[in-house]
PDB file of C-alpha atoms and ligand atoms in Angstrom:
ATOM      1  CA  MET A   1     -23.840-165.936 131.033  1.00 54.00           C
ATOM      2  CA  THR A   2     -25.078-166.380 127.567  1.00 62.00           C
ATOM      3  CA  VAL A   3     -27.428-164.000 125.976  1.00 62.00           C
ATOM      4  CA  THR A   4     -29.780-165.558 123.555  1.00 65.00           C
ATOM      5  CA  ALA A   5     -30.841-163.366 120.737  1.00 67.00           C
ATOM      6  CA  ARG A   6     -34.512-162.990 120.187  1.00 66.00           C
ATOM      7  CA  PRO A   7     -35.688-164.103 116.846  1.00 67.00           C
ATOM      8  CA  ALA A   8     -36.279-161.187 114.534  1.00 70.00           C
ATOM      9  CA  ARG A   9     -39.933-160.412 114.010  1.00 72.00           C
ATOM     10  CA  SER A  10     -41.319-159.500 110.703  1.00 75.00           C
ATOM     11  CA  ARG A  11     -43.329-156.342 109.988  1.00 75.00           C
ATOM     12  CA  LEU A  12     -46.378-158.538 109.489  1.00 79.00           C
ATOM     13  CA  ASP A  13     -46.037-159.975 112.957  1.00 78.00           C
ATOM     14  CA  PRO A  14     -45.239-156.948 115.236  1.00 74.00           C
ATOM     15  CA  GLU A  15     -44.271-157.359 118.824  1.00 76.00           C
ATOM     16  CA  PRO A  16     -47.406-157.493 120.994  1.00 77.00           C
ATOM     17  CA  LEU A  17     -48.172-154.367 123.009  1.00 78.00           C
ATOM     18  CA  PRO A  18     -47.463-154.967 126.675  1.00 80.00           C
ATOM     19  CA  ARG A  19     -50.552-154.803 128.912  1.00 83.00           C
ATOM     20  CA  ARG A  20     -49.203-151.846 130.889  1.00 84.00           C
ATOM     21  CA  ASP A  21     -48.649-149.810 127.725  1.00 86.00           C
ATOM     22  CA  PHE A  22     -52.093-150.716 126.477  1.00 87.00           C
ATOM     23  CA  LEU A  23     -53.776-149.604 129.701  1.00 91.00           C
ATOM     24  CA  GLY A  24     -51.765-146.379 129.660  1.00 91.00           C
ATOM     25  CA  LEU A  25     -52.869-145.583 126.106  1.00 92.00           C
ATOM     26  CA  ALA A  26     -56.458-146.505 126.890  1.00 93.00           C
ATOM     27  CA  SER A  27     -56.533-144.135 129.917  1.00 95.00           C
ATOM     28  CA  ILE A  28     -55.040-141.300 127.804  1.00 96.00           C
ATOM     29  CA  ALA A  29     -57.668-141.930 125.126  1.00 96.00           C
ATOM     30  CA  ALA A  30     -60.468-141.908 127.751  1.00 97.00           C
ATOM     31  CA  ALA A  31     -59.201-138.666 129.280  1.00 97.00           C
ATOM     32  CA  ALA A  32     -58.898-137.070 125.829  1.00 97.00           C
ATOM     33  CA  SER A  33     -62.419-138.076 124.851  1.00 96.00           C
ATOM     34  CA  ALA A  34     -63.815-136.818 128.202  1.00 96.00           C
ATOM     35  CA  LEU A  35     -62.047-133.474 127.635  1.00 96.00           C
ATOM     36  CA  PHE A  36     -63.381-133.333 124.091  1.00 96.00           C
ATOM     37  CA  PHE A  37     -67.000-133.955 125.073  1.00 94.00           C
ATOM     38  CA  ALA A  38     -66.730-131.587 128.040  1.00 93.00           C
ATOM     39  CA  THR A  39     -65.493-128.850 125.692  1.00 92.00           C
ATOM     40  CA  ILE A  40     -68.358-129.541 123.257  1.00 91.00           C
ATOM     41  CA  GLY A  41     -70.801-129.346 126.190  1.00 88.00           C
ATOM     42  CA  MET A  42     -69.377-126.049 127.391  1.00 85.00           C
ATOM     43  CA  LEU A  43     -69.578-124.544 123.923  1.00 85.00           C
ATOM     44  CA  ARG A  44     -73.273-125.352 123.800  1.00 81.00           C
ATOM     45  CA  LEU A  45     -73.999-123.602 127.150  1.00 76.00           C
ATOM     46  CA  PRO A  46     -73.465-119.888 126.532  1.00 70.00           C
ATOM     47  CA  LYS A  47     -77.230-119.243 126.501  1.00 70.00           C
ATOM     48  CA  ALA A  48     -78.406-117.889 129.838  1.00 69.00           C
ATOM     49  CA  ALA A  49     -80.486-120.298 131.864  1.00 65.00           C
ATOM     50  CA  VAL A  50     -82.940-117.531 132.759  1.00 70.00           C
ATOM     51  CA  LEU A  51     -84.854-115.148 130.594  1.00 70.00           C
ATOM     52  CA  SER A  52     -84.075-111.516 130.931  1.00 70.00           C
ATOM     53  CA  SER A  53     -86.940-109.406 132.145  1.00 71.00           C
ATOM     54  CA  PRO A  54     -87.708-106.015 130.746  1.00 72.00           C
ATOM     55  CA  SER A  55     -86.535-103.017 132.732  1.00 81.00           C
ATOM     56  CA  LYS A  56     -88.934-101.779 135.373  1.00 83.00           C
ATOM     57  CA  LYS A  57     -88.313 -98.230 134.116  1.00 83.00           C
ATOM     58  CA  PHE A  58     -89.957 -97.222 130.848  1.00 80.00           C
ATOM     59  CA  ARG A  59     -91.075 -94.210 128.859  1.00 82.00           C
ATOM     60  CA  VAL A  60     -94.699 -93.686 128.034  1.00 81.00           C
ATOM     61  CA  SER A  61     -96.793 -91.079 126.285  1.00 80.00           C
ATOM     62  CA  LEU A  62    -100.376 -90.669 127.392  1.00 78.00           C
ATOM     63  CA  PRO A  63    -103.052 -90.358 124.731  1.00 76.00           C
ATOM     64  CA  ASP A  64    -104.251 -86.776 124.405  1.00 75.00           C
ATOM     65  CA  THR A  65    -107.834 -87.975 124.705  1.00 78.00           C
ATOM     66  CA  LEU A  66    -107.288 -89.688 128.074  1.00 75.00           C
ATOM     67  CA  ALA A  67    -110.054 -88.481 130.353  1.00 76.00           C
ATOM     68  CA  ALA A  68    -109.645 -87.894 134.096  1.00 78.00           C
ATOM     69  CA  GLY A  69    -110.108 -91.061 136.135  1.00 76.00           C
ATOM     70  CA  VAL A  70    -109.733 -93.375 133.161  1.00 82.00           C
ATOM     71  CA  PRO A  71    -106.708 -95.688 133.426  1.00 85.00           C
ATOM     72  CA  TYR A  72    -104.163 -95.987 130.664  1.00 86.00           C
ATOM     73  CA  ILE A  73    -102.379 -99.348 130.821  1.00 87.00           C
ATOM     74  CA  PRO A  74     -99.187 -99.427 128.746  1.00 85.00           C
ATOM     75  CA  PRO A  75     -98.943-102.700 126.797  1.00 85.00           C
ATOM     76  CA  GLY A  76     -97.041-105.412 128.645  1.00 83.00           C
ATOM     77  CA  ARG A  77     -96.799-103.384 131.872  1.00 85.00           C
ATOM     78  CA  SER A  78     -98.360-103.908 135.235  1.00 87.00           C
ATOM     79  CA  VAL A  79     -99.168-100.286 136.046  1.00 90.00           C
ATOM     80  CA  ALA A  80    -102.092 -98.036 135.274  1.00 89.00           C
ATOM     81  CA  LEU A  81    -101.508 -94.347 134.587  1.00 88.00           C
ATOM     82  CA  PHE A  82    -104.077 -91.688 135.290  1.00 86.00           C
ATOM     83  CA  ARG A  83    -104.332 -88.025 134.496  1.00 83.00           C
ATOM     84  CA  ASP A  84    -106.425 -85.585 136.487  1.00 83.00           C
ATOM     85  CA  ALA A  85    -106.478 -81.869 137.226  1.00 82.00           C
ATOM     86  CA  ASP A  86    -103.510 -82.166 139.612  1.00 83.00           C
ATOM     87  CA  GLY A  87    -101.233 -84.165 137.356  1.00 84.00           C
ATOM     88  CA  VAL A  88    -100.281 -87.649 136.259  1.00 86.00           C
ATOM     89  CA  PHE A  89     -99.790 -90.636 138.552  1.00 88.00           C
ATOM     90  CA  ALA A  90     -99.274 -94.375 138.245  1.00 89.00           C
ATOM     91  CA  ILE A  91    -100.681 -97.201 140.341  1.00 90.00           C
ATOM     92  CA  SER A  92     -99.224-100.692 140.364  1.00 90.00           C
ATOM     93  CA  ARG A  93    -101.641-103.399 139.220  1.00 88.00           C
ATOM     94  CA  VAL A  94     -99.963-106.057 141.325  1.00 89.00           C
ATOM     95  CA  CYS A  95    -102.492-107.268 143.873  1.00 90.00           C
ATOM     96  CA  THR A  96    -101.327-106.929 147.464  1.00 90.00           C
ATOM     97  CA  HIS A  97    -102.887-110.267 148.365  1.00 87.00           C
ATOM     98  CA  LEU A  98    -100.895-112.802 146.387  1.00 87.00           C
ATOM     99  CA  GLY A  99     -99.548-110.810 143.461  1.00 86.00           C
ATOM    100  CA  CYS A 100    -102.072-111.371 140.661  1.00 88.00           C
ATOM    101  CA  ILE A 101    -102.421-108.585 138.097  1.00 88.00           C
ATOM    102  CA  VAL A 102    -105.641-106.682 138.733  1.00 90.00           C
ATOM    103  CA  ASN A 103    -107.906-105.627 135.887  1.00 89.00           C
ATOM    104  CA  SER A 104    -109.446-102.222 135.575  1.00 87.00           C
ATOM    105  CA  ALA A 105    -113.132-102.210 136.408  1.00 84.00           C
ATOM    106  CA  ALA A 106    -115.785 -99.578 136.863  1.00 83.00           C
ATOM    107  CA  ASN A 107    -114.356 -96.965 139.270  1.00 84.00           C
ATOM    108  CA  GLY A 108    -111.281 -99.011 140.185  1.00 86.00           C
ATOM    109  CA  PHE A 109    -109.664-102.403 139.886  1.00 89.00           C
ATOM    110  CA  GLU A 110    -110.744-105.975 140.418  1.00 91.00           C
ATOM    111  CA  CYS A 111    -108.481-108.924 141.097  1.00 90.00           C
ATOM    112  CA  PRO A 112    -109.347-112.004 139.001  1.00 89.00           C
ATOM    113  CA  CYS A 113    -107.768-114.415 141.477  1.00 87.00           C
ATOM    114  CA  HIS A 114    -109.654-113.998 144.747  1.00 89.00           C
ATOM    115  CA  GLY A 115    -111.999-111.134 144.059  1.00 88.00           C
ATOM    116  CA  SER A 116    -110.397-108.179 145.852  1.00 90.00           C
ATOM    117  CA  ARG A 117    -111.674-104.800 144.748  1.00 92.00           C
ATOM    118  CA  PHE A 118    -109.755-101.537 144.764  1.00 90.00           C
ATOM    119  CA  ALA A 119    -110.891 -97.973 144.263  1.00 88.00           C
ATOM    120  CA  GLY A 120    -109.458 -95.770 141.561  1.00 84.00           C
ATOM    121  CA  ASP A 121    -106.819 -94.483 143.997  1.00 87.00           C
ATOM    122  CA  GLY A 122    -105.769 -98.054 144.830  1.00 85.00           C
ATOM    123  CA  SER A 123    -107.396 -98.236 148.276  1.00 88.00           C
ATOM    124  CA  VAL A 124    -109.012-101.543 149.246  1.00 89.00           C
ATOM    125  CA  GLN A 125    -112.768-101.717 148.969  1.00 87.00           C
ATOM    126  CA  LYS A 126    -113.116-105.476 149.435  1.00 86.00           C
ATOM    127  CA  GLY A 127    -110.630-108.094 150.678  1.00 80.00           C
ATOM    128  CA  PRO A 128    -108.820-110.371 150.959  1.00 88.00           C
ATOM    129  CA  ALA A 129    -106.169-107.867 149.836  1.00 86.00           C
ATOM    130  CA  PRO A 130    -104.544-106.520 153.013  1.00 90.00           C
ATOM    131  CA  ARG A 131    -103.245-103.230 151.636  1.00 90.00           C
ATOM    132  CA  ALA A 132    -103.916-100.653 148.963  1.00 89.00           C
ATOM    133  CA  LEU A 133    -102.266-100.895 145.560  1.00 90.00           C
ATOM    134  CA  SER A 134     -98.898 -99.194 145.489  1.00 90.00           C
ATOM    135  CA  TRP A 135     -98.307 -95.914 143.744  1.00 90.00           C
ATOM    136  CA  VAL A 136     -95.132 -95.972 141.631  1.00 91.00           C
ATOM    137  CA  LYS A 137     -92.837 -93.169 140.622  1.00 89.00           C
ATOM    138  CA  VAL A 138     -93.605 -91.109 137.544  1.00 87.00           C
ATOM    139  CA  GLY A 139     -91.112 -88.613 136.202  1.00 85.00           C
ATOM    140  CA  GLY A 140     -90.627 -86.629 133.060  1.00 78.00           C
ATOM    141  CA  SER A 141     -92.814 -83.910 131.725  1.00 76.00           C
ATOM    142  CA  ALA A 142     -95.916 -83.390 129.670  1.00 71.00           C
ATOM    143  CA  GLY A 143     -96.282 -85.875 126.891  1.00 71.00           C
ATOM    144  CA  ASP A 144     -93.212 -87.955 127.766  1.00 82.00           C
ATOM    145  CA  TYR A 145     -93.314 -89.608 131.149  1.00 86.00           C
ATOM    146  CA  VAL A 146     -90.883 -92.034 132.725  1.00 86.00           C
ATOM    147  CA  VAL A 147     -92.476 -94.652 134.975  1.00 86.00           C
ATOM    148  CA  ASP A 148     -90.362 -96.690 137.388  1.00 87.00           C
ATOM    149  CA  GLU A 149     -92.399 -99.739 138.455  1.00 84.00           C
ATOM    150  CA  GLY A 150     -89.734-100.662 140.991  1.00 84.00           C
ATOM    151  CA  GLN A 151     -89.933 -97.420 142.978  1.00 83.00           C
ATOM    152  CA  ILE A 152     -92.894 -97.048 145.347  1.00 85.00           C
ATOM    153  CA  VAL A 153     -93.962 -93.512 146.248  1.00 87.00           C
ATOM    154  CA  PRO A 154     -96.506 -92.290 148.819  1.00 84.00           C
ATOM    155  CA  ALA A 155    -100.117 -92.362 147.634  1.00 80.00           C
ATOM    156  CA  GLY A 156    -101.098 -89.020 146.161  1.00 79.00           C
ATOM    157  CA  THR A 157     -97.699 -88.312 144.540  1.00 79.00           C
ATOM    158  CA  LYS A 158     -98.318 -86.783 141.147  1.00 78.00           C
ATOM    159  CA  VAL A 159     -96.251 -85.134 138.458  1.00 78.00           C
ATOM    160  CA  LYS A 160     -97.507 -82.054 136.663  1.00 77.00           C
ATOM    161  CA  ALA A 161     -99.270 -82.895 133.408  1.00 70.00           C
TER     162      ALA A 161
HETATM  163  S1  LIG B   1    -104.275-112.241 144.516  1.00 91.29           S
HETATM  164 FE1  LIG B   1    -105.660-110.647 144.343  1.00 91.29          FE
HETATM  165  S2  LIG B   1    -107.212-111.202 145.720  1.00 91.29           S
HETATM  166 FE2  LIG B   1    -105.815-112.785 145.894  1.00 91.29          FE
END
């Protein structure tokens, strides 16, 4: 058997890349670019997809001039604090009908969504709200109270002023 020598190729005319090698290199390049763009995408994702909400527990100081029966609504909070002769208490302003935030009105609260009215102690005066506004936990001592909007307490629970 005679072996014929291949003619020598010049550097200007390199041997063509076999199809199998070309497809192998192309698949490696595709996998590398997919990995690259996936990494770039993951690096751009560290921001949380949801916004953090403020804690339901917060400190508050009542104004010295706050009169009995007048609500004090801390900015950005959905509770109303009251001071009377027996102490300090907080009532949630979340309507028990569908969850709108009630506004303080003369001698109580009024819901802007469907017109429910509540007395100053949170009891329902006019529907459609099915239940009284919740009382929430107040702790701390005179001048520096801690309100926990997430903790419901029985109506009438007060902390000494
Ligand atoms: S949400 Fe308040 S009355 Fe409907």
